[in-house]
Amino acid sequence: MKLGAILNVLDEPGNPKAIMTRAKELSRCGFEGLWTAQAIGRGFMVHDPLMTLATAAAVTDDILLGTAVLQVPLYHPLDLAHRVLCLKQMAGERLILGIGAGSTEVDFNTYDRDYSNRFKDFYRIVDELRQVFETGKLGDKDLSPWPHVAGGQALYLGSWGKGVMRAAREFDGWIASGMYRSTDEIEAALRAYKQAGGGTSVVSTIPVHAKTDLGELKMRLTRFADAGFDHAVIVQMGDGPPAETIRRLLP
């Protein structure tokens, strides 16, 4: 199991080079993925997920870069496709695009989007994104992507409940949130996902903070690895243990 970390939750927001510094530090420590989350209008500032990964792509060479997850209904499909194609030009095959319908109403209110219609909007936009990634076009609109970034983009679904089965059937991977679900619940969902023929699996936003028991965290990460997750992604919150210490928890 590859261990990654959320990159765009910062301890030093006043440092203009914080993203670059942290990306290089996590890579140096042996983390195998740099990931971003998305939150808007919640009383705190989080860097834009795609801008963050573009910055990370510029200062790293081979570490995976992923979104966990982008709230697709907040975007116009051509706007999002254009941003992703530009990021793919920088990141190449390192890019993992995790997407979801969103779960926090204030994010939608901030952008004047319809929260109640988010699932319908999500699946409509996903169909349009797939068309743009494959052909470069949506109707009579043509993004004219560079040839080396055209031809499709793998999509991982961030979901729970019935969405896990849909991830297995219709997407290239599944992303589970480790923030609020128990380890038992997440393991059970992974078993169902695998039994349904699901592919790559990610457990993301596993919280690590000053009061985190490292022994318990190691046990949790080990259980996720033994269950068959391909990636685990921690999010450091506040004055938690240093990155080197967390990386040593897994072989």
PDB file of C-alpha atoms in Angstrom:
ATOM      1  CA  MET A   1       0.000   0.000   0.000  1.00  0.00           C
ATOM      2  CA  LYS A   2       1.344   3.409  -0.982  1.00  0.00           C
ATOM      3  CA  LEU A   3       1.257   6.096   1.699  1.00  0.00           C
ATOM      4  CA  GLY A   4       0.345   9.639   0.717  1.00  0.00           C
ATOM      5  CA  ALA A   5      -0.504  12.913   2.401  1.00  0.00           C
ATOM      6  CA  ILE A   6      -2.886  15.803   1.821  1.00  0.00           C
ATOM      7  CA  LEU A   7      -0.790  18.724   0.605  1.00  0.00           C
ATOM      8  CA  ASN A   8      -3.054  21.777   0.672  1.00  0.00           C
ATOM      9  CA  VAL A   9      -3.807  21.976   4.416  1.00  0.00           C
ATOM     10  CA  LEU A  10      -1.010  24.273   5.566  1.00  0.00           C
ATOM     11  CA  ASP A  11       0.634  25.019   8.910  1.00  0.00           C
ATOM     12  CA  GLU A  12       2.324  28.115   7.437  1.00  0.00           C
ATOM     13  CA  PRO A  13      -0.257  29.919   5.286  1.00  0.00           C
ATOM     14  CA  GLY A  14       1.812  33.105   5.329  1.00  0.00           C
ATOM     15  CA  ASN A  15       4.756  31.372   3.658  1.00  0.00           C
ATOM     16  CA  PRO A  16       4.445  31.819  -0.134  1.00  0.00           C
ATOM     17  CA  LYS A  17       6.640  28.751  -0.727  1.00  0.00           C
ATOM     18  CA  ALA A  18       4.827  26.494   1.748  1.00  0.00           C
ATOM     19  CA  ILE A  19       3.320  24.212  -0.908  1.00  0.00           C
ATOM     20  CA  MET A  20       6.633  23.759  -2.696  1.00  0.00           C
ATOM     21  CA  THR A  21       8.533  23.168   0.527  1.00  0.00           C
ATOM     22  CA  ARG A  22       6.033  20.636   1.843  1.00  0.00           C
ATOM     23  CA  ALA A  23       5.830  18.773  -1.465  1.00  0.00           C
ATOM     24  CA  LYS A  24       9.596  18.345  -1.546  1.00  0.00           C
ATOM     25  CA  GLU A  25       9.707  17.392   2.140  1.00  0.00           C
ATOM     26  CA  LEU A  26       7.048  14.694   1.793  1.00  0.00           C
ATOM     27  CA  SER A  27       8.770  13.309  -1.283  1.00  0.00           C
ATOM     28  CA  ARG A  28      12.113  13.255   0.523  1.00  0.00           C
ATOM     29  CA  CYS A  29      10.574  11.431   3.489  1.00  0.00           C
ATOM     30  CA  GLY A  30       9.390   8.615   1.241  1.00  0.00           C
ATOM     31  CA  PHE A  31       5.719   9.439   0.839  1.00  0.00           C
ATOM     32  CA  GLU A  32       4.447   7.987  -2.418  1.00  0.00           C
ATOM     33  CA  GLY A  33       1.571  10.348  -3.123  1.00  0.00           C
ATOM     34  CA  LEU A  34       0.685  14.024  -2.780  1.00  0.00           C
ATOM     35  CA  TRP A  35      -3.059  14.602  -2.608  1.00  0.00           C
ATOM     36  CA  THR A  36      -5.432  17.544  -2.304  1.00  0.00           C
ATOM     37  CA  ALA A  37      -8.838  18.036  -0.737  1.00  0.00           C
ATOM     38  CA  GLN A  38     -11.424  20.707  -1.565  1.00  0.00           C
ATOM     39  CA  ALA A  39     -13.263  23.031   0.819  1.00  0.00           C
ATOM     40  CA  ILE A  40     -14.723  26.484   0.115  1.00  0.00           C
ATOM     41  CA  GLY A  41     -16.415  29.014   2.358  1.00  0.00           C
ATOM     42  CA  ARG A  42     -16.155  27.017   5.588  1.00  0.00           C
ATOM     43  CA  GLY A  43     -14.472  29.671   7.702  1.00  0.00           C
ATOM     44  CA  PHE A  44     -10.926  28.708   6.729  1.00  0.00           C
ATOM     45  CA  MET A  45      -8.878  28.877   3.548  1.00  0.00           C
ATOM     46  CA  VAL A  46      -7.634  25.845   1.643  1.00  0.00           C
ATOM     47  CA  HIS A  47      -5.507  26.108  -1.506  1.00  0.00           C
ATOM     48  CA  ASP A  48      -7.217  25.273  -4.772  1.00  0.00           C
ATOM     49  CA  PRO A  49      -6.629  21.534  -5.338  1.00  0.00           C
ATOM     50  CA  LEU A  50      -5.547  21.723  -8.984  1.00  0.00           C
ATOM     51  CA  MET A  51      -3.296  24.753  -8.495  1.00  0.00           C
ATOM     52  CA  THR A  52      -1.675  22.942  -5.578  1.00  0.00           C
ATOM     53  CA  LEU A  53      -0.941  19.844  -7.663  1.00  0.00           C
ATOM     54  CA  ALA A  54       0.448  21.968 -10.489  1.00  0.00           C
ATOM     55  CA  THR A  55       2.870  23.491  -7.992  1.00  0.00           C
ATOM     56  CA  ALA A  56       3.791  20.047  -6.684  1.00  0.00           C
ATOM     57  CA  ALA A  57       4.297  18.741 -10.223  1.00  0.00           C
ATOM     58  CA  ALA A  58       6.822  21.503 -10.859  1.00  0.00           C
ATOM     59  CA  VAL A  59       9.035  20.582  -7.893  1.00  0.00           C
ATOM     60  CA  THR A  60       8.794  16.756  -7.885  1.00  0.00           C
ATOM     61  CA  ASP A  61       9.573  14.100 -10.461  1.00  0.00           C
ATOM     62  CA  ASP A  62       7.941  10.741  -9.805  1.00  0.00           C
ATOM     63  CA  ILE A  63       5.575  10.983  -6.832  1.00  0.00           C
ATOM     64  CA  LEU A  64       1.864  10.386  -7.516  1.00  0.00           C
ATOM     65  CA  LEU A  65      -0.422  13.441  -7.587  1.00  0.00           C
ATOM     66  CA  GLY A  66      -4.117  13.056  -6.802  1.00  0.00           C
ATOM     67  CA  THR A  67      -7.327  14.849  -5.888  1.00  0.00           C
ATOM     68  CA  ALA A  68      -9.370  13.435  -3.011  1.00  0.00           C
ATOM     69  CA  VAL A  69     -11.727  14.715  -4.150  1.00  0.00           C
ATOM     70  CA  LEU A  70     -12.871  17.403  -6.603  1.00  0.00           C
ATOM     71  CA  GLN A  71     -16.521  18.407  -6.208  1.00  0.00           C
ATOM     72  CA  VAL A  72     -17.509  18.161  -9.849  1.00  0.00           C
ATOM     73  CA  PRO A  73     -20.885  19.994  -9.690  1.00  0.00           C
ATOM     74  CA  LEU A  74     -19.060  23.190  -8.714  1.00  0.00           C
ATOM     75  CA  TYR A  75     -17.511  23.392 -12.202  1.00  0.00           C
ATOM     76  CA  HIS A  76     -18.519  23.947 -15.797  1.00  0.00           C
ATOM     77  CA  PRO A  77     -17.376  20.748 -17.564  1.00  0.00           C
ATOM     78  CA  LEU A  78     -15.214  22.506 -20.156  1.00  0.00           C
ATOM     79  CA  ASP A  79     -13.576  24.692 -17.499  1.00  0.00           C
ATOM     80  CA  LEU A  80     -12.732  21.657 -15.384  1.00  0.00           C
ATOM     81  CA  ALA A  81     -11.547  19.626 -18.373  1.00  0.00           C
ATOM     82  CA  HIS A  82      -9.270  22.460 -19.486  1.00  0.00           C
ATOM     83  CA  ARG A  83      -7.714  22.730 -16.015  1.00  0.00           C
ATOM     84  CA  VAL A  84      -7.197  18.975 -15.772  1.00  0.00           C
ATOM     85  CA  LEU A  85      -5.638  18.737 -19.230  1.00  0.00           C
ATOM     86  CA  CYS A  86      -3.229  21.547 -18.338  1.00  0.00           C
ATOM     87  CA  LEU A  87      -2.319  19.764 -15.111  1.00  0.00           C
ATOM     88  CA  LYS A  88      -1.856  16.510 -16.998  1.00  0.00           C
ATOM     89  CA  GLN A  89       0.607  18.276 -19.297  1.00  0.00           C
ATOM     90  CA  MET A  90       2.712  18.986 -16.187  1.00  0.00           C
ATOM     91  CA  ALA A  91       2.089  15.791 -14.202  1.00  0.00           C
ATOM     92  CA  GLY A  92       1.817  13.215 -16.968  1.00  0.00           C
ATOM     93  CA  GLU A  93       0.785   9.729 -15.886  1.00  0.00           C
ATOM     94  CA  ARG A  94       1.289  10.647 -12.224  1.00  0.00           C
ATOM     95  CA  LEU A  95      -2.159  12.259 -12.075  1.00  0.00           C
ATOM     96  CA  ILE A  96      -5.020  10.500 -10.258  1.00  0.00           C
ATOM     97  CA  LEU A  97      -8.304  12.358 -10.646  1.00  0.00           C
ATOM     98  CA  GLY A  98     -10.616  11.655  -7.717  1.00  0.00           C
ATOM     99  CA  ILE A  99     -14.047  13.196  -8.097  1.00  0.00           C
ATOM    100  CA  GLY A 100     -17.298  13.325  -6.165  1.00  0.00           C
ATOM    101  CA  ALA A 101     -20.717  14.924  -5.963  1.00  0.00           C
ATOM    102  CA  GLY A 102     -19.872  16.885  -2.812  1.00  0.00           C
ATOM    103  CA  SER A 103     -21.283  16.555   0.684  1.00  0.00           C
ATOM    104  CA  THR A 104     -21.097  20.009   2.283  1.00  0.00           C
ATOM    105  CA  GLU A 105     -23.837  22.487   1.413  1.00  0.00           C
ATOM    106  CA  VAL A 106     -21.854  25.619   2.227  1.00  0.00           C
ATOM    107  CA  ASP A 107     -19.403  24.856  -0.610  1.00  0.00           C
ATOM    108  CA  PHE A 108     -22.312  24.942  -3.052  1.00  0.00           C
ATOM    109  CA  ASN A 109     -23.847  28.045  -1.531  1.00  0.00           C
ATOM    110  CA  THR A 110     -20.516  29.840  -1.857  1.00  0.00           C
ATOM    111  CA  TYR A 111     -20.513  29.214  -5.609  1.00  0.00           C
ATOM    112  CA  ASP A 112     -24.286  29.653  -6.035  1.00  0.00           C
ATOM    113  CA  ARG A 113     -24.680  26.022  -7.075  1.00  0.00           C
ATOM    114  CA  ASP A 114     -27.712  23.805  -6.461  1.00  0.00           C
ATOM    115  CA  TYR A 115     -26.803  21.465  -3.612  1.00  0.00           C
ATOM    116  CA  SER A 116     -30.076  19.520  -3.792  1.00  0.00           C
ATOM    117  CA  ASN A 117     -29.439  18.579  -7.431  1.00  0.00           C
ATOM    118  CA  ARG A 118     -25.773  17.704  -7.005  1.00  0.00           C
ATOM    119  CA  PHE A 119     -25.965  13.973  -7.819  1.00  0.00           C
ATOM    120  CA  LYS A 120     -27.883  14.517 -11.054  1.00  0.00           C
ATOM    121  CA  ASP A 121     -25.465  17.305 -12.017  1.00  0.00           C
ATOM    122  CA  PHE A 122     -22.497  15.136 -11.082  1.00  0.00           C
ATOM    123  CA  TYR A 123     -23.325  12.233 -13.383  1.00  0.00           C
ATOM    124  CA  ARG A 124     -24.263  14.549 -16.235  1.00  0.00           C
ATOM    125  CA  ILE A 125     -20.962  16.411 -15.964  1.00  0.00           C
ATOM    126  CA  VAL A 126     -18.990  13.149 -15.627  1.00  0.00           C
ATOM    127  CA  ASP A 127     -20.432  11.985 -18.958  1.00  0.00           C
ATOM    128  CA  GLU A 128     -19.429  15.305 -20.515  1.00  0.00           C
ATOM    129  CA  LEU A 129     -15.949  15.168 -18.996  1.00  0.00           C
ATOM    130  CA  ARG A 130     -15.352  11.710 -20.392  1.00  0.00           C
ATOM    131  CA  GLN A 131     -16.343  12.970 -23.821  1.00  0.00           C
ATOM    132  CA  VAL A 132     -13.985  15.951 -23.600  1.00  0.00           C
ATOM    133  CA  PHE A 133     -11.080  13.875 -22.271  1.00  0.00           C
ATOM    134  CA  GLU A 134     -11.550  11.332 -25.052  1.00  0.00           C
ATOM    135  CA  THR A 135     -12.175  13.646 -28.009  1.00  0.00           C
ATOM    136  CA  GLY A 136     -11.229  17.135 -26.863  1.00  0.00           C
ATOM    137  CA  LYS A 137     -14.732  18.271 -27.791  1.00  0.00           C
ATOM    138  CA  LEU A 138     -18.130  18.853 -26.233  1.00  0.00           C
ATOM    139  CA  GLY A 139     -20.738  19.504 -28.902  1.00  0.00           C
ATOM    140  CA  ASP A 140     -19.343  22.215 -31.170  1.00  0.00           C
ATOM    141  CA  LYS A 141     -16.828  23.359 -28.515  1.00  0.00           C
ATOM    142  CA  ASP A 142     -13.250  22.151 -29.050  1.00  0.00           C
ATOM    143  CA  LEU A 143     -10.465  22.508 -26.471  1.00  0.00           C
ATOM    144  CA  SER A 144      -7.897  21.273 -29.018  1.00  0.00           C
ATOM    145  CA  PRO A 145      -5.798  19.449 -26.378  1.00  0.00           C
ATOM    146  CA  TRP A 146      -2.178  18.589 -27.028  1.00  0.00           C
ATOM    147  CA  PRO A 147      -1.999  15.088 -28.527  1.00  0.00           C
ATOM    148  CA  HIS A 148      -0.060  13.643 -25.595  1.00  0.00           C
ATOM    149  CA  VAL A 149      -2.796  14.574 -23.056  1.00  0.00           C
ATOM    150  CA  ALA A 150      -5.759  13.543 -25.210  1.00  0.00           C
ATOM    151  CA  GLY A 151      -7.378  10.132 -25.254  1.00  0.00           C
ATOM    152  CA  GLY A 152      -9.029   9.744 -21.863  1.00  0.00           C
ATOM    153  CA  GLN A 153      -8.391  10.237 -18.157  1.00  0.00           C
ATOM    154  CA  ALA A 154      -8.967   7.671 -15.412  1.00  0.00           C
ATOM    155  CA  LEU A 155     -11.624   8.756 -12.912  1.00  0.00           C
ATOM    156  CA  TYR A 156     -11.851   7.596  -9.287  1.00  0.00           C
ATOM    157  CA  LEU A 157     -15.168   8.039  -7.517  1.00  0.00           C
ATOM    158  CA  GLY A 158     -15.182   9.395  -3.968  1.00  0.00           C
ATOM    159  CA  SER A 159     -18.326   7.886  -2.512  1.00  0.00           C
ATOM    160  CA  TRP A 160     -20.065   5.881   0.193  1.00  0.00           C
ATOM    161  CA  GLY A 161     -23.152   3.681   0.448  1.00  0.00           C
ATOM    162  CA  LYS A 162     -24.590   2.728  -2.936  1.00  0.00           C
ATOM    163  CA  GLY A 163     -21.893   4.818  -4.589  1.00  0.00           C
ATOM    164  CA  VAL A 164     -19.314   2.146  -3.717  1.00  0.00           C
ATOM    165  CA  MET A 165     -21.009  -0.324  -6.062  1.00  0.00           C
ATOM    166  CA  ARG A 166     -21.254   2.335  -8.745  1.00  0.00           C
ATOM    167  CA  ALA A 167     -17.537   3.022  -8.339  1.00  0.00           C
ATOM    168  CA  ALA A 168     -16.859  -0.676  -8.954  1.00  0.00           C
ATOM    169  CA  ARG A 169     -19.038  -0.812 -12.067  1.00  0.00           C
ATOM    170  CA  GLU A 170     -18.466   2.539 -13.743  1.00  0.00           C
ATOM    171  CA  PHE A 171     -15.190   4.089 -12.539  1.00  0.00           C
ATOM    172  CA  ASP A 172     -11.488   3.275 -12.570  1.00  0.00           C
ATOM    173  CA  GLY A 173     -11.113   3.445  -8.798  1.00  0.00           C
ATOM    174  CA  TRP A 174     -12.832   4.206  -5.506  1.00  0.00           C
ATOM    175  CA  ILE A 175     -11.889   6.718  -2.795  1.00  0.00           C
ATOM    176  CA  ALA A 176     -13.206   6.237   0.741  1.00  0.00           C
ATOM    177  CA  SER A 177     -13.001   8.964   3.364  1.00  0.00           C
ATOM    178  CA  GLY A 178     -11.179   7.888   6.500  1.00  0.00           C
ATOM    179  CA  MET A 179     -12.261  10.982   8.421  1.00  0.00           C
ATOM    180  CA  TYR A 180     -15.563   9.905   9.963  1.00  0.00           C
ATOM    181  CA  ARG A 181     -15.993   6.183   9.264  1.00  0.00           C
ATOM    182  CA  SER A 182     -14.598   3.466  11.500  1.00  0.00           C
ATOM    183  CA  THR A 183     -11.909   1.100  10.285  1.00  0.00           C
ATOM    184  CA  ASP A 184     -14.415  -1.773  10.408  1.00  0.00           C
ATOM    185  CA  GLU A 185     -16.893   0.143   8.228  1.00  0.00           C
ATOM    186  CA  ILE A 186     -14.220   1.023   5.679  1.00  0.00           C
ATOM    187  CA  GLU A 187     -12.921  -2.545   5.500  1.00  0.00           C
ATOM    188  CA  ALA A 188     -16.451  -3.861   4.958  1.00  0.00           C
ATOM    189  CA  ALA A 189     -17.041  -1.379   2.142  1.00  0.00           C
ATOM    190  CA  LEU A 190     -13.746  -2.405   0.510  1.00  0.00           C
ATOM    191  CA  ARG A 191     -14.775  -6.060   0.577  1.00  0.00           C
ATOM    192  CA  ALA A 192     -18.037  -5.183  -1.148  1.00  0.00           C
ATOM    193  CA  TYR A 193     -16.172  -3.060  -3.702  1.00  0.00           C
ATOM    194  CA  LYS A 194     -13.752  -5.872  -4.516  1.00  0.00           C
ATOM    195  CA  GLN A 195     -16.514  -8.473  -4.717  1.00  0.00           C
ATOM    196  CA  ALA A 196     -18.276  -6.227  -7.244  1.00  0.00           C
ATOM    197  CA  GLY A 197     -15.173  -6.236  -9.427  1.00  0.00           C
ATOM    198  CA  GLY A 198     -13.749  -2.895  -8.336  1.00  0.00           C
ATOM    199  CA  GLY A 199     -10.204  -1.908  -9.204  1.00  0.00           C
ATOM    200  CA  THR A 200      -7.868   0.532  -7.465  1.00  0.00           C
ATOM    201  CA  SER A 201      -8.901   1.661  -3.978  1.00  0.00           C
ATOM    202  CA  VAL A 202      -7.865   4.643  -1.862  1.00  0.00           C
ATOM    203  CA  VAL A 203      -8.646   5.464   1.766  1.00  0.00           C
ATOM    204  CA  SER A 204      -8.115   9.190   2.197  1.00  0.00           C
ATOM    205  CA  THR A 205      -8.152  12.021   4.749  1.00  0.00           C
ATOM    206  CA  ILE A 206      -7.049   9.831   7.654  1.00  0.00           C
ATOM    207  CA  PRO A 207      -6.657  12.476  10.378  1.00  0.00           C
ATOM    208  CA  VAL A 208      -3.368  12.901  12.244  1.00  0.00           C
ATOM    209  CA  HIS A 209      -3.090  15.548  14.950  1.00  0.00           C
ATOM    210  CA  ALA A 210      -1.256  16.315  18.186  1.00  0.00           C
ATOM    211  CA  LYS A 211      -3.361  13.843  20.191  1.00  0.00           C
ATOM    212  CA  THR A 212      -3.089  10.999  17.693  1.00  0.00           C
ATOM    213  CA  ASP A 213      -1.833   7.767  19.243  1.00  0.00           C
ATOM    214  CA  LEU A 214       0.866   6.620  16.820  1.00  0.00           C
ATOM    215  CA  GLY A 215       0.431   3.001  17.873  1.00  0.00           C
ATOM    216  CA  GLU A 216      -3.256   3.151  17.004  1.00  0.00           C
ATOM    217  CA  LEU A 217      -2.485   4.952  13.740  1.00  0.00           C
ATOM    218  CA  LYS A 218       0.037   2.277  12.785  1.00  0.00           C
ATOM    219  CA  MET A 219      -2.497  -0.443  13.556  1.00  0.00           C
ATOM    220  CA  ARG A 220      -5.128   1.329  11.439  1.00  0.00           C
ATOM    221  CA  LEU A 221      -2.793   1.788   8.487  1.00  0.00           C
ATOM    222  CA  THR A 222      -1.693  -1.835   8.752  1.00  0.00           C
ATOM    223  CA  ARG A 223      -5.294  -2.996   8.712  1.00  0.00           C
ATOM    224  CA  PHE A 224      -5.986  -0.936   5.594  1.00  0.00           C
ATOM    225  CA  ALA A 225      -2.928  -2.454   3.901  1.00  0.00           C
ATOM    226  CA  ASP A 226      -3.901  -5.987   4.898  1.00  0.00           C
ATOM    227  CA  ALA A 227      -7.470  -5.393   3.681  1.00  0.00           C
ATOM    228  CA  GLY A 228      -6.124  -4.611   0.222  1.00  0.00           C
ATOM    229  CA  PHE A 229      -6.206  -0.834  -0.157  1.00  0.00           C
ATOM    230  CA  ASP A 230      -3.773   0.399  -2.801  1.00  0.00           C
ATOM    231  CA  HIS A 231      -3.316   3.869  -1.280  1.00  0.00           C
ATOM    232  CA  ALA A 232      -3.771   5.448   2.145  1.00  0.00           C
ATOM    233  CA  VAL A 233      -3.705   9.236   2.535  1.00  0.00           C
ATOM    234  CA  ILE A 234      -3.177  11.023   5.841  1.00  0.00           C
ATOM    235  CA  VAL A 235      -4.054  14.632   6.603  1.00  0.00           C
ATOM    236  CA  GLN A 236      -1.918  16.385   9.211  1.00  0.00           C
ATOM    237  CA  MET A 237      -3.999  18.713  11.345  1.00  0.00           C
ATOM    238  CA  GLY A 238      -2.323  21.220  13.657  1.00  0.00           C
ATOM    239  CA  ASP A 239       0.834  20.359  15.580  1.00  0.00           C
ATOM    240  CA  GLY A 240       0.904  16.653  14.880  1.00  0.00           C
ATOM    241  CA  PRO A 241       3.918  14.352  14.573  1.00  0.00           C
ATOM    242  CA  PRO A 242       6.446  15.160  11.827  1.00  0.00           C
ATOM    243  CA  ALA A 243       6.154  13.616   8.398  1.00  0.00           C
ATOM    244  CA  GLU A 244       9.215  11.396   8.899  1.00  0.00           C
ATOM    245  CA  THR A 245       7.672   9.802  11.977  1.00  0.00           C
ATOM    246  CA  ILE A 246       4.399   9.046  10.214  1.00  0.00           C
ATOM    247  CA  ARG A 247       6.148   7.574   7.166  1.00  0.00           C
ATOM    248  CA  ARG A 248       8.097   5.134   9.350  1.00  0.00           C
ATOM    249  CA  LEU A 249       4.834   3.603  10.592  1.00  0.00           C
ATOM    250  CA  LEU A 250       4.582   1.582   7.385  1.00  0.00           C
ATOM    251  CA  PRO A 251       7.401  -0.461   5.851  1.00  0.00           C
TER     252      PRO A 251
END
